[in-house]
Amino acid sequence: YALLRIQCEAISFCGIGGGALLSIVSAASKPTEKIKIFAIQPVFHFQDPDLVIWEPISRITRLLRQLKLHNESFDFSSFPAEVGLSGYGRVYYSTLRESKRLRTLARKNLTKLNAPIQLVQLGKDLNSGRPDIDWILNGPLTVKSQLKTLPLEIDEVGTKDGSMSISNAMINFLNLQEPMAG
């Protein structure tokens, strides 16, 4: 960021999923800068019930291992639908714990944003429901935000047509000359 700031008049952050949350946190850490954010599928929660119970079970398992009462490890989930569809066969609970911390930090930092945010919802949101995007749109933001829905599946984002759709939406957002309507 520091190197870009020296050479560029304006800087924008873009991310997908957890990267969208990192964009929010990063832009919020520079409250005097007007950093536009292009957030694709910001993830604030996972829908799979397996992910809801991971934290208490992993804590109990750790305690049992420390007491030498249990040797088996309960380190990963192997079947959440949204994870399986993303190409990963398993996700470690420690990763989910860090993801939860990032989501909490992003929510806390939304009010510190100082420039518009463009939210992008794909045709089928695998990681989070529309309530997350609605929370941002209707939440405690002090900046303008808008929603763009693209008729893409998550696995189409990297294709030629998918990347062109996202690129066009991003270019339109970044080239915006007048303030966005709330």
PDB file of C-alpha atoms in Angstrom:
ATOM      1  CA  TYR A   1       0.000   0.000   0.000  1.00  0.00           C
ATOM      2  CA  ALA A   2       2.770   2.437   0.928  1.00  0.00           C
ATOM      3  CA  LEU A   3       4.568   1.915  -2.386  1.00  0.00           C
ATOM      4  CA  LEU A   4       1.353   2.270  -4.383  1.00  0.00           C
ATOM      5  CA  ARG A   5       0.423   5.392  -2.439  1.00  0.00           C
ATOM      6  CA  ILE A   6       3.661   7.074  -3.515  1.00  0.00           C
ATOM      7  CA  GLN A   7       2.909   6.565  -7.203  1.00  0.00           C
ATOM      8  CA  CYS A   8      -0.882   6.445  -7.409  1.00  0.00           C
ATOM      9  CA  GLU A   9      -3.383   9.178  -6.771  1.00  0.00           C
ATOM     10  CA  ALA A  10      -6.145   6.731  -5.833  1.00  0.00           C
ATOM     11  CA  ILE A  11      -6.037   3.170  -4.513  1.00  0.00           C
ATOM     12  CA  SER A  12      -8.908   0.699  -4.368  1.00  0.00           C
ATOM     13  CA  PHE A  13      -9.196  -2.679  -2.679  1.00  0.00           C
ATOM     14  CA  CYS A  14     -10.890  -5.705  -4.209  1.00  0.00           C
ATOM     15  CA  GLY A  15     -11.491  -9.118  -2.729  1.00  0.00           C
ATOM     16  CA  ILE A  16     -13.642 -12.206  -2.987  1.00  0.00           C
ATOM     17  CA  GLY A  17     -14.970 -14.069   0.053  1.00  0.00           C
ATOM     18  CA  GLY A  18     -12.462 -13.649   2.858  1.00  0.00           C
ATOM     19  CA  GLY A  19     -10.480 -11.287   0.626  1.00  0.00           C
ATOM     20  CA  ALA A  20     -13.508  -8.980   0.575  1.00  0.00           C
ATOM     21  CA  LEU A  21     -13.381  -8.919   4.379  1.00  0.00           C
ATOM     22  CA  LEU A  22      -9.638  -8.205   4.289  1.00  0.00           C
ATOM     23  CA  SER A  23     -10.398  -5.301   1.941  1.00  0.00           C
ATOM     24  CA  ILE A  24     -12.855  -3.869   4.476  1.00  0.00           C
ATOM     25  CA  VAL A  25     -10.409  -4.253   7.375  1.00  0.00           C
ATOM     26  CA  SER A  26      -7.492  -2.833   5.365  1.00  0.00           C
ATOM     27  CA  ALA A  27      -9.431   0.201   4.125  1.00  0.00           C
ATOM     28  CA  ALA A  28     -10.801   0.838   7.609  1.00  0.00           C
ATOM     29  CA  SER A  29      -7.273   0.878   9.020  1.00  0.00           C
ATOM     30  CA  LYS A  30      -6.611   3.991   6.918  1.00  0.00           C
ATOM     31  CA  PRO A  31      -9.546   6.213   7.952  1.00  0.00           C
ATOM     32  CA  THR A  32      -8.079   9.364   6.421  1.00  0.00           C
ATOM     33  CA  GLU A  33      -7.840   7.731   2.979  1.00  0.00           C
ATOM     34  CA  LYS A  34     -10.758   7.398   0.573  1.00  0.00           C
ATOM     35  CA  ILE A  35     -10.258   3.782  -0.501  1.00  0.00           C
ATOM     36  CA  LYS A  36     -13.068   2.374  -2.620  1.00  0.00           C
ATOM     37  CA  ILE A  37     -13.860  -1.294  -1.990  1.00  0.00           C
ATOM     38  CA  PHE A  38     -15.088  -3.806  -4.546  1.00  0.00           C
ATOM     39  CA  ALA A  39     -16.284  -6.758  -2.428  1.00  0.00           C
ATOM     40  CA  ILE A  40     -17.332  -9.978  -4.148  1.00  0.00           C
ATOM     41  CA  GLN A  41     -19.264 -12.410  -1.967  1.00  0.00           C
ATOM     42  CA  PRO A  42     -18.179 -11.034   1.440  1.00  0.00           C
ATOM     43  CA  VAL A  43     -18.449 -13.947   3.864  1.00  0.00           C
ATOM     44  CA  PHE A  44     -19.748 -13.218   7.340  1.00  0.00           C
ATOM     45  CA  HIS A  45     -21.045 -16.661   8.277  1.00  0.00           C
ATOM     46  CA  PHE A  46     -21.252 -20.188   6.998  1.00  0.00           C
ATOM     47  CA  GLN A  47     -24.604 -21.913   6.705  1.00  0.00           C
ATOM     48  CA  ASP A  48     -23.559 -25.507   7.374  1.00  0.00           C
ATOM     49  CA  PRO A  49     -24.586 -26.613  10.909  1.00  0.00           C
ATOM     50  CA  ASP A  50     -21.347 -28.606  11.202  1.00  0.00           C
ATOM     51  CA  LEU A  51     -19.521 -25.295  11.324  1.00  0.00           C
ATOM     52  CA  VAL A  52     -21.693 -24.045  14.173  1.00  0.00           C
ATOM     53  CA  ILE A  53     -20.630 -26.859  16.491  1.00  0.00           C
ATOM     54  CA  TRP A  54     -16.934 -26.989  15.582  1.00  0.00           C
ATOM     55  CA  GLU A  55     -15.714 -24.565  18.230  1.00  0.00           C
ATOM     56  CA  PRO A  56     -17.199 -26.208  21.355  1.00  0.00           C
ATOM     57  CA  ILE A  57     -16.303 -29.700  20.134  1.00  0.00           C
ATOM     58  CA  SER A  58     -12.732 -28.750  19.260  1.00  0.00           C
ATOM     59  CA  ARG A  59     -12.316 -27.121  22.693  1.00  0.00           C
ATOM     60  CA  ILE A  60     -13.578 -30.248  24.441  1.00  0.00           C
ATOM     61  CA  THR A  61     -11.304 -32.437  22.308  1.00  0.00           C
ATOM     62  CA  ARG A  62      -8.283 -30.252  23.143  1.00  0.00           C
ATOM     63  CA  LEU A  63      -9.098 -30.450  26.842  1.00  0.00           C
ATOM     64  CA  LEU A  64      -9.457 -34.237  26.698  1.00  0.00           C
ATOM     65  CA  ARG A  65      -6.108 -34.510  24.874  1.00  0.00           C
ATOM     66  CA  GLN A  66      -4.415 -32.316  27.495  1.00  0.00           C
ATOM     67  CA  LEU A  67      -5.828 -34.528  30.232  1.00  0.00           C
ATOM     68  CA  LYS A  68      -4.617 -37.554  28.241  1.00  0.00           C
ATOM     69  CA  LEU A  69      -8.145 -38.984  28.208  1.00  0.00           C
ATOM     70  CA  HIS A  70      -8.557 -38.905  24.461  1.00  0.00           C
ATOM     71  CA  ASN A  71      -6.008 -39.379  21.679  1.00  0.00           C
ATOM     72  CA  GLU A  72      -8.077 -38.799  18.571  1.00  0.00           C
ATOM     73  CA  SER A  73      -7.954 -35.442  16.932  1.00  0.00           C
ATOM     74  CA  PHE A  74     -10.983 -33.481  15.783  1.00  0.00           C
ATOM     75  CA  ASP A  75      -9.086 -31.054  13.586  1.00  0.00           C
ATOM     76  CA  PHE A  76     -11.078 -30.721  10.403  1.00  0.00           C
ATOM     77  CA  SER A  77     -14.444 -30.873   8.767  1.00  0.00           C
ATOM     78  CA  SER A  78     -14.673 -33.076   5.714  1.00  0.00           C
ATOM     79  CA  PHE A  79     -18.143 -32.431   4.403  1.00  0.00           C
ATOM     80  CA  PRO A  80     -19.554 -28.886   4.565  1.00  0.00           C
ATOM     81  CA  ALA A  81     -21.454 -28.369   1.313  1.00  0.00           C
ATOM     82  CA  GLU A  82     -20.090 -24.886   0.639  1.00  0.00           C
ATOM     83  CA  VAL A  83     -16.527 -26.054   1.232  1.00  0.00           C
ATOM     84  CA  GLY A  84     -16.912 -29.179  -0.897  1.00  0.00           C
ATOM     85  CA  LEU A  85     -18.252 -27.152  -3.793  1.00  0.00           C
ATOM     86  CA  SER A  86     -15.257 -24.831  -3.599  1.00  0.00           C
ATOM     87  CA  GLY A  87     -12.885 -27.712  -4.368  1.00  0.00           C
ATOM     88  CA  TYR A  88     -11.608 -28.311  -0.844  1.00  0.00           C
ATOM     89  CA  GLY A  89     -12.173 -31.758   0.646  1.00  0.00           C
ATOM     90  CA  ARG A  90     -11.661 -30.587   4.206  1.00  0.00           C
ATOM     91  CA  VAL A  91     -11.175 -27.409   6.156  1.00  0.00           C
ATOM     92  CA  TYR A  92      -9.268 -27.255   9.414  1.00  0.00           C
ATOM     93  CA  TYR A  93     -11.188 -25.850  12.346  1.00  0.00           C
ATOM     94  CA  SER A  94      -8.262 -23.580  13.163  1.00  0.00           C
ATOM     95  CA  THR A  95      -8.837 -21.993   9.739  1.00  0.00           C
ATOM     96  CA  LEU A  96     -12.513 -21.535  10.557  1.00  0.00           C
ATOM     97  CA  ARG A  97     -11.549 -19.940  13.877  1.00  0.00           C
ATOM     98  CA  GLU A  98      -9.351 -17.411  12.062  1.00  0.00           C
ATOM     99  CA  SER A  99     -12.138 -16.816   9.548  1.00  0.00           C
ATOM    100  CA  LYS A 100     -14.509 -16.090  12.434  1.00  0.00           C
ATOM    101  CA  ARG A 101     -12.016 -13.575  13.854  1.00  0.00           C
ATOM    102  CA  LEU A 102     -11.735 -11.874  10.468  1.00  0.00           C
ATOM    103  CA  ARG A 103     -15.525 -11.682  10.098  1.00  0.00           C
ATOM    104  CA  THR A 104     -15.856 -10.114  13.560  1.00  0.00           C
ATOM    105  CA  LEU A 105     -13.092  -7.599  12.813  1.00  0.00           C
ATOM    106  CA  ALA A 106     -14.661  -6.656   9.468  1.00  0.00           C
ATOM    107  CA  ARG A 107     -18.064  -6.064  11.097  1.00  0.00           C
ATOM    108  CA  LYS A 108     -16.495  -3.847  13.745  1.00  0.00           C
ATOM    109  CA  ASN A 109     -14.617  -1.846  11.127  1.00  0.00           C
ATOM    110  CA  LEU A 110     -17.439  -1.179   8.666  1.00  0.00           C
ATOM    111  CA  THR A 111     -18.202   2.181  10.280  1.00  0.00           C
ATOM    112  CA  LYS A 112     -14.607   3.356   9.715  1.00  0.00           C
ATOM    113  CA  LEU A 113     -14.834   3.172   5.928  1.00  0.00           C
ATOM    114  CA  ASN A 114     -14.377   6.491   4.193  1.00  0.00           C
ATOM    115  CA  ALA A 115     -15.266   5.666   0.556  1.00  0.00           C
ATOM    116  CA  PRO A 116     -17.969   3.809  -1.371  1.00  0.00           C
ATOM    117  CA  ILE A 117     -18.250   0.053  -1.302  1.00  0.00           C
ATOM    118  CA  GLN A 118     -19.554  -2.033  -4.217  1.00  0.00           C
ATOM    119  CA  LEU A 119     -20.952  -5.375  -3.123  1.00  0.00           C
ATOM    120  CA  VAL A 120     -21.188  -8.120  -5.712  1.00  0.00           C
ATOM    121  CA  GLN A 121     -23.552 -11.037  -5.248  1.00  0.00           C
ATOM    122  CA  LEU A 122     -23.162 -14.022  -7.550  1.00  0.00           C
ATOM    123  CA  GLY A 123     -26.170 -15.910  -8.897  1.00  0.00           C
ATOM    124  CA  LYS A 124     -25.748 -18.654  -6.328  1.00  0.00           C
ATOM    125  CA  ASP A 125     -23.984 -17.591  -3.157  1.00  0.00           C
ATOM    126  CA  LEU A 126     -22.367 -20.738  -1.765  1.00  0.00           C
ATOM    127  CA  ASN A 127     -20.641 -19.353   1.312  1.00  0.00           C
ATOM    128  CA  SER A 128     -23.083 -16.942   2.828  1.00  0.00           C
ATOM    129  CA  GLY A 129     -26.671 -15.952   2.453  1.00  0.00           C
ATOM    130  CA  ARG A 130     -28.053 -12.692   1.230  1.00  0.00           C
ATOM    131  CA  PRO A 131     -28.572 -11.605   4.869  1.00  0.00           C
ATOM    132  CA  ASP A 132     -24.834 -10.839   5.058  1.00  0.00           C
ATOM    133  CA  ILE A 133     -24.932  -8.467   2.115  1.00  0.00           C
ATOM    134  CA  ASP A 134     -28.177  -6.957   3.419  1.00  0.00           C
ATOM    135  CA  TRP A 135     -26.451  -6.406   6.767  1.00  0.00           C
ATOM    136  CA  ILE A 136     -23.763  -4.353   5.042  1.00  0.00           C
ATOM    137  CA  LEU A 137     -26.250  -2.440   2.884  1.00  0.00           C
ATOM    138  CA  ASN A 138     -28.539  -1.651   5.827  1.00  0.00           C
ATOM    139  CA  GLY A 139     -25.908  -1.709   8.559  1.00  0.00           C
ATOM    140  CA  PRO A 140     -23.933   0.992  10.303  1.00  0.00           C
ATOM    141  CA  LEU A 141     -22.082   2.190   7.204  1.00  0.00           C
ATOM    142  CA  THR A 142     -21.272   5.886   7.020  1.00  0.00           C
ATOM    143  CA  VAL A 143     -20.426   5.621   3.306  1.00  0.00           C
ATOM    144  CA  LYS A 144     -22.483   4.876   0.230  1.00  0.00           C
ATOM    145  CA  SER A 145     -22.858   1.273  -0.804  1.00  0.00           C
ATOM    146  CA  GLN A 146     -24.572  -0.497  -3.622  1.00  0.00           C
ATOM    147  CA  LEU A 147     -25.268  -4.038  -4.712  1.00  0.00           C
ATOM    148  CA  LYS A 148     -24.610  -5.566  -8.108  1.00  0.00           C
ATOM    149  CA  THR A 149     -25.878  -9.076  -8.812  1.00  0.00           C
ATOM    150  CA  LEU A 150     -24.087 -11.069 -11.495  1.00  0.00           C
ATOM    151  CA  PRO A 151     -25.618 -14.240 -12.972  1.00  0.00           C
ATOM    152  CA  LEU A 152     -22.535 -16.339 -12.205  1.00  0.00           C
ATOM    153  CA  GLU A 153     -21.765 -19.406 -10.161  1.00  0.00           C
ATOM    154  CA  ILE A 154     -18.662 -19.302  -7.956  1.00  0.00           C
ATOM    155  CA  ASP A 155     -16.790 -21.655 -10.307  1.00  0.00           C
ATOM    156  CA  GLU A 156     -17.506 -19.363 -13.273  1.00  0.00           C
ATOM    157  CA  VAL A 157     -15.632 -16.396 -11.775  1.00  0.00           C
ATOM    158  CA  GLY A 158     -12.318 -17.583 -13.258  1.00  0.00           C
ATOM    159  CA  THR A 159     -13.712 -18.239 -16.707  1.00  0.00           C
ATOM    160  CA  LYS A 160     -13.389 -15.761 -19.578  1.00  0.00           C
ATOM    161  CA  ASP A 161     -17.064 -14.695 -19.442  1.00  0.00           C
ATOM    162  CA  GLY A 162     -17.120 -14.590 -15.643  1.00  0.00           C
ATOM    163  CA  SER A 163     -13.963 -12.540 -15.324  1.00  0.00           C
ATOM    164  CA  MET A 164     -15.215 -10.151 -18.015  1.00  0.00           C
ATOM    165  CA  SER A 165     -18.493  -9.643 -16.117  1.00  0.00           C
ATOM    166  CA  ILE A 166     -16.643  -8.918 -12.890  1.00  0.00           C
ATOM    167  CA  SER A 167     -14.081  -6.715 -14.639  1.00  0.00           C
ATOM    168  CA  ASN A 168     -16.818  -4.644 -16.297  1.00  0.00           C
ATOM    169  CA  ALA A 169     -18.634  -4.194 -12.985  1.00  0.00           C
ATOM    170  CA  MET A 170     -15.373  -3.181 -11.296  1.00  0.00           C
ATOM    171  CA  ILE A 171     -14.414  -0.709 -14.023  1.00  0.00           C
ATOM    172  CA  ASN A 172     -17.876   0.884 -13.893  1.00  0.00           C
ATOM    173  CA  PHE A 173     -17.617   1.217 -10.096  1.00  0.00           C
ATOM    174  CA  LEU A 174     -14.080   2.625 -10.077  1.00  0.00           C
ATOM    175  CA  ASN A 175     -14.791   5.094 -12.866  1.00  0.00           C
ATOM    176  CA  LEU A 176     -17.884   6.431 -11.157  1.00  0.00           C
ATOM    177  CA  GLN A 177     -17.752  10.229 -11.331  1.00  0.00           C
ATOM    178  CA  GLU A 178     -20.667  11.109  -9.076  1.00  0.00           C
ATOM    179  CA  PRO A 179     -21.586   9.816  -5.615  1.00  0.00           C
ATOM    180  CA  MET A 180     -23.504   6.552  -5.570  1.00  0.00           C
ATOM    181  CA  ALA A 181     -27.141   6.514  -4.596  1.00  0.00           C
ATOM    182  CA  GLY A 182     -27.622   4.987  -1.141  1.00  0.00           C
TER     183      GLY A 182
END
